[in-house]
Every structure is written in structure tokens, then in C-alpha cells.
Amino acid sequence: MLRNGLEPWHLLIVAIVIIVLFGSKKLPDAARAVGKSMRILKSETKAMREEGEGATHPAPPPATEGADTAR
């Protein structure tokens, strides 16, 4: 039954059902909302990745007590 996965006519039926349920006036607004959400998700993911890269580089070790650091 699902041996071949989704075929093009399956996607066509799903698209028709979505248009009938939501109407053509609400679809552009929904697409804008999804696009805005994707942009926010990308920016947050990028910020987390940059923050994680900063944490992977360890800070230099502190000076030991016997070292000649005061000049």
C-alpha cells in the first residue's frame, strides 16, 4: 500500500484539501507566518552555534603562584 511512498497525485490531493479547508485568503498570511518563524529559528540557531563555538575554545590557564608575573 505505502510501498512507493508519496506520489505526485497524493500531494495534489493534499494541496486541494488545504486550500478548501483554509481558503485562498488565509494561505498567504499563513505562508508569511511560516516564513517569519523560519527566519527567527535560523537566527536563534546561528546565535546558539556561535555561542557554542565560543565555549569550545578554553580560556588560557591562570598564572601559577610561583610564576614571575609581577614586573
CSV table of N, CA, C and O in Angstrom, one decimal:
chain,number,residue,atom,x,y,z
A,1,MET,N,0.8,-1.2,0.0
A,1,MET,CA,0.0,0.0,0.0
A,1,MET,C,0.9,1.3,0.0
A,1,MET,O,0.8,2.1,-0.9
A,2,LEU,N,1.8,1.4,1.0
A,2,LEU,CA,2.7,2.6,1.0
A,2,LEU,C,4.0,2.2,0.5
A,2,LEU,O,5.0,2.8,0.9
A,3,ARG,N,4.1,1.2,-0.3
A,3,ARG,CA,5.3,0.7,-0.9
A,3,ARG,C,6.1,1.8,-1.7
A,3,ARG,O,7.3,1.9,-1.5
A,4,ASN,N,5.4,2.5,-2.4
A,4,ASN,CA,6.0,3.5,-3.3
A,4,ASN,C,6.1,4.9,-2.6
A,4,ASN,O,6.7,5.8,-3.2
A,5,GLY,N,5.6,5.1,-1.4
A,5,GLY,CA,5.7,6.4,-0.8
A,5,GLY,C,4.6,7.3,-1.4
A,5,GLY,O,3.6,6.9,-1.9
A,6,LEU,N,4.9,8.6,-1.3
A,6,LEU,CA,4.0,9.6,-1.8
A,6,LEU,C,4.2,9.8,-3.3
A,6,LEU,O,5.4,10.0,-3.8
A,7,GLU,N,3.2,9.8,-4.0
A,7,GLU,CA,3.2,10.1,-5.5
A,7,GLU,C,2.7,11.5,-5.7
A,7,GLU,O,2.1,12.0,-4.9
A,8,PRO,N,3.0,12.0,-6.9
A,8,PRO,CA,2.5,13.4,-7.2
A,8,PRO,C,1.1,13.6,-7.0
A,8,PRO,O,0.7,14.7,-6.5
A,9,TRP,N,0.2,12.7,-7.3
A,9,TRP,CA,-1.2,12.9,-7.2
A,9,TRP,C,-1.6,12.9,-5.7
A,9,TRP,O,-2.6,13.6,-5.3
A,10,HIS,N,-0.9,12.3,-4.8
A,10,HIS,CA,-1.1,12.4,-3.4
A,10,HIS,C,-0.9,13.8,-2.9
A,10,HIS,O,-1.7,14.4,-2.1
A,11,LEU,N,0.2,14.4,-3.4
A,11,LEU,CA,0.5,15.8,-3.0
A,11,LEU,C,-0.6,16.8,-3.5
A,11,LEU,O,-0.9,17.8,-2.9
A,12,LEU,N,-1.1,16.5,-4.7
A,12,LEU,CA,-2.1,17.3,-5.3
A,12,LEU,C,-3.4,17.3,-4.5
A,12,LEU,O,-4.0,18.3,-4.2
A,13,ILE,N,-3.7,16.1,-4.0
A,13,ILE,CA,-5.0,16.0,-3.2
A,13,ILE,C,-4.8,16.7,-1.9
A,13,ILE,O,-5.7,17.4,-1.4
A,14,VAL,N,-3.6,16.6,-1.3
A,14,VAL,CA,-3.4,17.3,0.0
A,14,VAL,C,-3.4,18.8,-0.2
A,14,VAL,O,-4.0,19.5,0.6
A,15,ALA,N,-2.9,19.3,-1.3
A,15,ALA,CA,-2.9,20.7,-1.6
A,15,ALA,C,-4.4,21.2,-1.8
A,15,ALA,O,-4.7,22.3,-1.3
A,16,ILE,N,-5.2,20.4,-2.5
A,16,ILE,CA,-6.6,20.8,-2.7
A,16,ILE,C,-7.3,20.8,-1.4
A,16,ILE,O,-8.1,21.8,-1.1
A,17,VAL,N,-7.1,19.8,-0.5
A,17,VAL,CA,-7.8,19.8,0.8
A,17,VAL,C,-7.4,21.0,1.6
A,17,VAL,O,-8.2,21.6,2.3
A,18,ILE,N,-6.1,21.4,1.6
A,18,ILE,CA,-5.6,22.5,2.4
A,18,ILE,C,-6.3,23.8,1.9
A,18,ILE,O,-6.7,24.6,2.7
A,19,ILE,N,-6.4,24.0,0.6
A,19,ILE,CA,-7.0,25.2,0.0
A,19,ILE,C,-8.5,25.2,0.4
A,19,ILE,O,-9.0,26.3,0.7
A,20,VAL,N,-9.1,24.1,0.3
A,20,VAL,CA,-10.6,24.1,0.7
A,20,VAL,C,-10.8,24.4,2.1
A,20,VAL,O,-11.7,25.1,2.5
A,21,LEU,N,-9.9,23.8,3.0
A,21,LEU,CA,-10.1,24.0,4.4
A,21,LEU,C,-9.8,25.4,4.9
A,21,LEU,O,-10.6,26.0,5.7
A,22,PHE,N,-8.7,26.0,4.4
A,22,PHE,CA,-8.3,27.3,4.9
A,22,PHE,C,-8.7,28.4,4.0
A,22,PHE,O,-8.7,29.6,4.4
A,23,GLY,N,-9.0,28.2,2.8
A,23,GLY,CA,-9.4,29.2,1.9
A,23,GLY,C,-8.2,30.0,1.3
A,23,GLY,O,-7.1,30.0,1.9
A,24,SER,N,-8.4,30.5,0.1
A,24,SER,CA,-7.2,31.2,-0.5
A,24,SER,C,-6.8,32.5,0.1
A,24,SER,O,-5.8,33.0,-0.1
A,25,LYS,N,-7.7,33.1,0.9
A,25,LYS,CA,-7.4,34.4,1.6
A,25,LYS,C,-6.4,34.2,2.7
A,25,LYS,O,-5.6,35.1,3.0
A,26,LYS,N,-6.5,33.1,3.4
A,26,LYS,CA,-5.7,32.9,4.6
A,26,LYS,C,-4.4,32.3,4.3
A,26,LYS,O,-3.4,32.3,5.1
A,27,LEU,N,-4.2,31.6,3.2
A,27,LEU,CA,-3.0,31.0,2.8
A,27,LEU,C,-1.8,31.9,2.7
A,27,LEU,O,-0.7,31.6,3.3
A,28,PRO,N,-1.9,33.1,2.1
A,28,PRO,CA,-0.7,34.0,2.1
A,28,PRO,C,-0.3,34.4,3.5
A,28,PRO,O,0.9,34.5,3.8
A,29,ASP,N,-1.2,34.7,4.3
A,29,ASP,CA,-0.9,35.1,5.7
A,29,ASP,C,-0.2,33.9,6.4
A,29,ASP,O,0.8,34.1,7.2
A,30,ALA,N,-0.7,32.7,6.2
A,30,ALA,CA,-0.1,31.6,6.8
A,30,ALA,C,1.4,31.3,6.3
A,30,ALA,O,2.3,31.0,7.1
A,31,ALA,N,1.6,31.6,5.0
A,31,ALA,CA,2.9,31.4,4.4
A,31,ALA,C,3.8,32.5,5.0
A,31,ALA,O,5.0,32.2,5.3
A,32,ARG,N,3.4,33.7,5.2
A,32,ARG,CA,4.2,34.7,5.8
A,32,ARG,C,4.6,34.4,7.2
A,32,ARG,O,5.7,34.6,7.6
A,33,ALA,N,3.6,33.9,7.9
A,33,ALA,CA,3.9,33.5,9.3
A,33,ALA,C,4.9,32.4,9.4
A,33,ALA,O,5.8,32.4,10.2
A,34,VAL,N,4.8,31.4,8.5
A,34,VAL,CA,5.8,30.3,8.5
A,34,VAL,C,7.2,30.8,8.1
A,34,VAL,O,8.2,30.5,8.7
A,35,GLY,N,7.2,31.7,7.1
A,35,GLY,CA,8.5,32.3,6.7
A,35,GLY,C,9.1,33.1,7.8
A,35,GLY,O,10.4,33.0,8.1
A,36,LYS,N,8.3,33.9,8.6
A,36,LYS,CA,8.9,34.7,9.7
A,36,LYS,C,9.4,33.7,10.8
A,36,LYS,O,10.5,34.0,11.3
A,37,SER,N,8.7,32.7,11.0
A,37,SER,CA,9.1,31.7,12.1
A,37,SER,C,10.4,31.0,11.7
A,37,SER,O,11.3,30.8,12.5
A,38,MET,N,10.5,30.7,10.4
A,38,MET,CA,11.8,30.1,9.9
A,38,MET,C,13.0,31.0,10.0
A,38,MET,O,14.0,30.6,10.4
A,39,ARG,N,12.8,32.3,9.7
A,39,ARG,CA,13.8,33.3,9.9
A,39,ARG,C,14.3,33.4,11.4
A,39,ARG,O,15.4,33.5,11.7
A,40,ILE,N,13.3,33.5,12.3
A,40,ILE,CA,13.6,33.5,13.7
A,40,ILE,C,14.3,32.3,14.1
A,40,ILE,O,15.3,32.4,14.9
A,41,LEU,N,13.9,31.1,13.7
A,41,LEU,CA,14.5,29.9,14.0
A,41,LEU,C,16.0,29.8,13.5
A,41,LEU,O,16.9,29.5,14.3
A,42,LYS,N,16.2,30.3,12.3
A,42,LYS,CA,17.6,30.3,11.8
A,42,LYS,C,18.5,31.3,12.5
A,42,LYS,O,19.6,30.9,12.9
A,43,SER,N,18.0,32.4,12.9
A,43,SER,CA,18.8,33.4,13.6
A,43,SER,C,19.1,32.9,15.0
A,43,SER,O,20.2,33.0,15.5
A,44,GLU,N,18.1,32.2,15.7
A,44,GLU,CA,18.4,31.7,17.0
A,44,GLU,C,19.4,30.5,16.9
A,44,GLU,O,20.2,30.4,17.8
A,45,THR,N,19.2,29.7,15.9
A,45,THR,CA,20.2,28.6,15.8
A,45,THR,C,21.6,29.1,15.5
A,45,THR,O,22.5,28.5,16.1
A,46,LYS,N,21.7,30.1,14.7
A,46,LYS,CA,23.0,30.7,14.4
A,46,LYS,C,23.6,31.3,15.7
A,46,LYS,O,24.8,31.1,16.0
A,47,ALA,N,22.8,32.0,16.5
A,47,ALA,CA,23.3,32.5,17.7
A,47,ALA,C,23.8,31.5,18.7
A,47,ALA,O,24.8,31.6,19.3
A,48,MET,N,23.0,30.4,18.8
A,48,MET,CA,23.4,29.3,19.7
A,48,MET,C,24.7,28.6,19.2
A,48,MET,O,25.5,28.2,20.0
A,49,ARG,N,24.8,28.5,17.9
A,49,ARG,CA,26.0,27.8,17.3
A,49,ARG,C,27.2,28.7,17.6
A,49,ARG,O,28.3,28.2,18.0
A,50,GLU,N,27.1,30.0,17.4
A,50,GLU,CA,28.2,30.9,17.7
A,50,GLU,C,28.6,31.0,19.2
A,50,GLU,O,29.7,31.0,19.6
A,51,GLU,N,27.6,30.9,20.0
A,51,GLU,CA,27.8,30.8,21.5
A,51,GLU,C,28.5,29.5,21.9
A,51,GLU,O,29.4,29.5,22.7
A,52,GLY,N,28.1,28.4,21.2
A,52,GLY,CA,28.7,27.2,21.5
A,52,GLY,C,30.2,27.1,21.0
A,52,GLY,O,31.0,26.5,21.7
A,53,GLU,N,30.5,27.8,19.9
A,53,GLU,CA,31.9,27.8,19.4
A,53,GLU,C,32.8,28.6,20.4
A,53,GLU,O,33.9,28.2,20.6
A,54,GLY,N,32.2,29.6,21.0
A,54,GLY,CA,33.0,30.4,22.0
A,54,GLY,C,33.3,29.6,23.2
A,54,GLY,O,34.3,29.7,23.9
A,55,ALA,N,32.4,28.6,23.6
A,55,ALA,CA,32.6,27.8,24.8
A,55,ALA,C,33.5,26.7,24.5
A,55,ALA,O,34.1,26.2,25.4
A,56,THR,N,33.7,26.3,23.3
A,56,THR,CA,34.6,25.2,23.0
A,56,THR,C,36.1,25.6,23.0
A,56,THR,O,37.0,24.7,23.2
A,57,HIS,N,36.4,26.9,22.9
A,57,HIS,CA,37.8,27.3,23.0
A,57,HIS,C,38.0,27.7,24.4
A,57,HIS,O,37.5,28.7,25.0
A,58,PRO,N,38.9,26.9,25.1
A,58,PRO,CA,39.1,27.1,26.5
A,58,PRO,C,39.9,28.4,26.8
A,58,PRO,O,40.7,28.8,25.9
A,59,ALA,N,39.6,29.0,27.9
A,59,ALA,CA,40.4,30.2,28.3
A,59,ALA,C,41.8,29.8,28.7
A,59,ALA,O,42.0,28.7,29.1
A,60,PRO,N,42.7,30.7,28.5
A,60,PRO,CA,44.1,30.4,28.9
A,60,PRO,C,44.2,30.0,30.4
A,60,PRO,O,43.4,30.6,31.2
A,61,PRO,N,45.0,29.1,30.8
A,61,PRO,CA,45.1,28.7,32.2
A,61,PRO,C,45.6,29.9,33.1
A,61,PRO,O,46.4,30.7,32.6
A,62,PRO,N,45.1,30.0,34.3
A,62,PRO,CA,45.5,31.1,35.2
A,62,PRO,C,47.0,30.9,35.5
A,62,PRO,O,47.5,29.8,35.5
A,63,ALA,N,47.6,32.0,35.9
A,63,ALA,CA,49.0,32.0,36.2
A,63,ALA,C,49.2,31.2,37.5
A,63,ALA,O,48.4,31.3,38.4
A,64,THR,N,50.3,30.5,37.6
A,64,THR,CA,50.5,29.7,38.8
A,64,THR,C,51.1,30.7,39.9
A,64,THR,O,51.7,31.7,39.6
A,65,GLU,N,51.1,30.3,41.1
A,65,GLU,CA,51.6,31.1,42.2
A,65,GLU,C,53.1,31.4,42.2
A,65,GLU,O,53.5,32.5,42.5
A,66,GLY,N,53.9,30.4,41.7
A,66,GLY,CA,55.3,30.6,41.8
A,66,GLY,C,55.8,31.3,40.5
A,66,GLY,O,57.0,31.6,40.4
A,67,ALA,N,55.0,31.6,39.6
A,67,ALA,CA,55.5,32.3,38.3
A,67,ALA,C,55.8,33.7,38.6
A,67,ALA,O,55.3,34.4,39.4
A,68,ASP,N,56.8,34.2,37.8
A,68,ASP,CA,57.2,35.6,37.9
A,68,ASP,C,56.3,36.4,37.0
A,68,ASP,O,56.7,36.8,35.8
A,69,THR,N,55.1,36.8,37.5
A,69,THR,CA,54.2,37.6,36.7
A,69,THR,C,54.3,39.1,37.0
A,69,THR,O,53.9,39.9,36.2
A,70,ALA,N,54.7,39.4,38.2
A,70,ALA,CA,54.7,40.9,38.6
A,70,ALA,C,56.1,41.4,38.2
A,70,ALA,O,57.1,40.9,38.7
A,71,ARG,N,56.1,42.4,37.4
A,71,ARG,CA,57.4,43.0,37.0
A,71,ARG,C,57.4,44.5,37.4
A,71,ARG,O,56.7,45.3,37.4
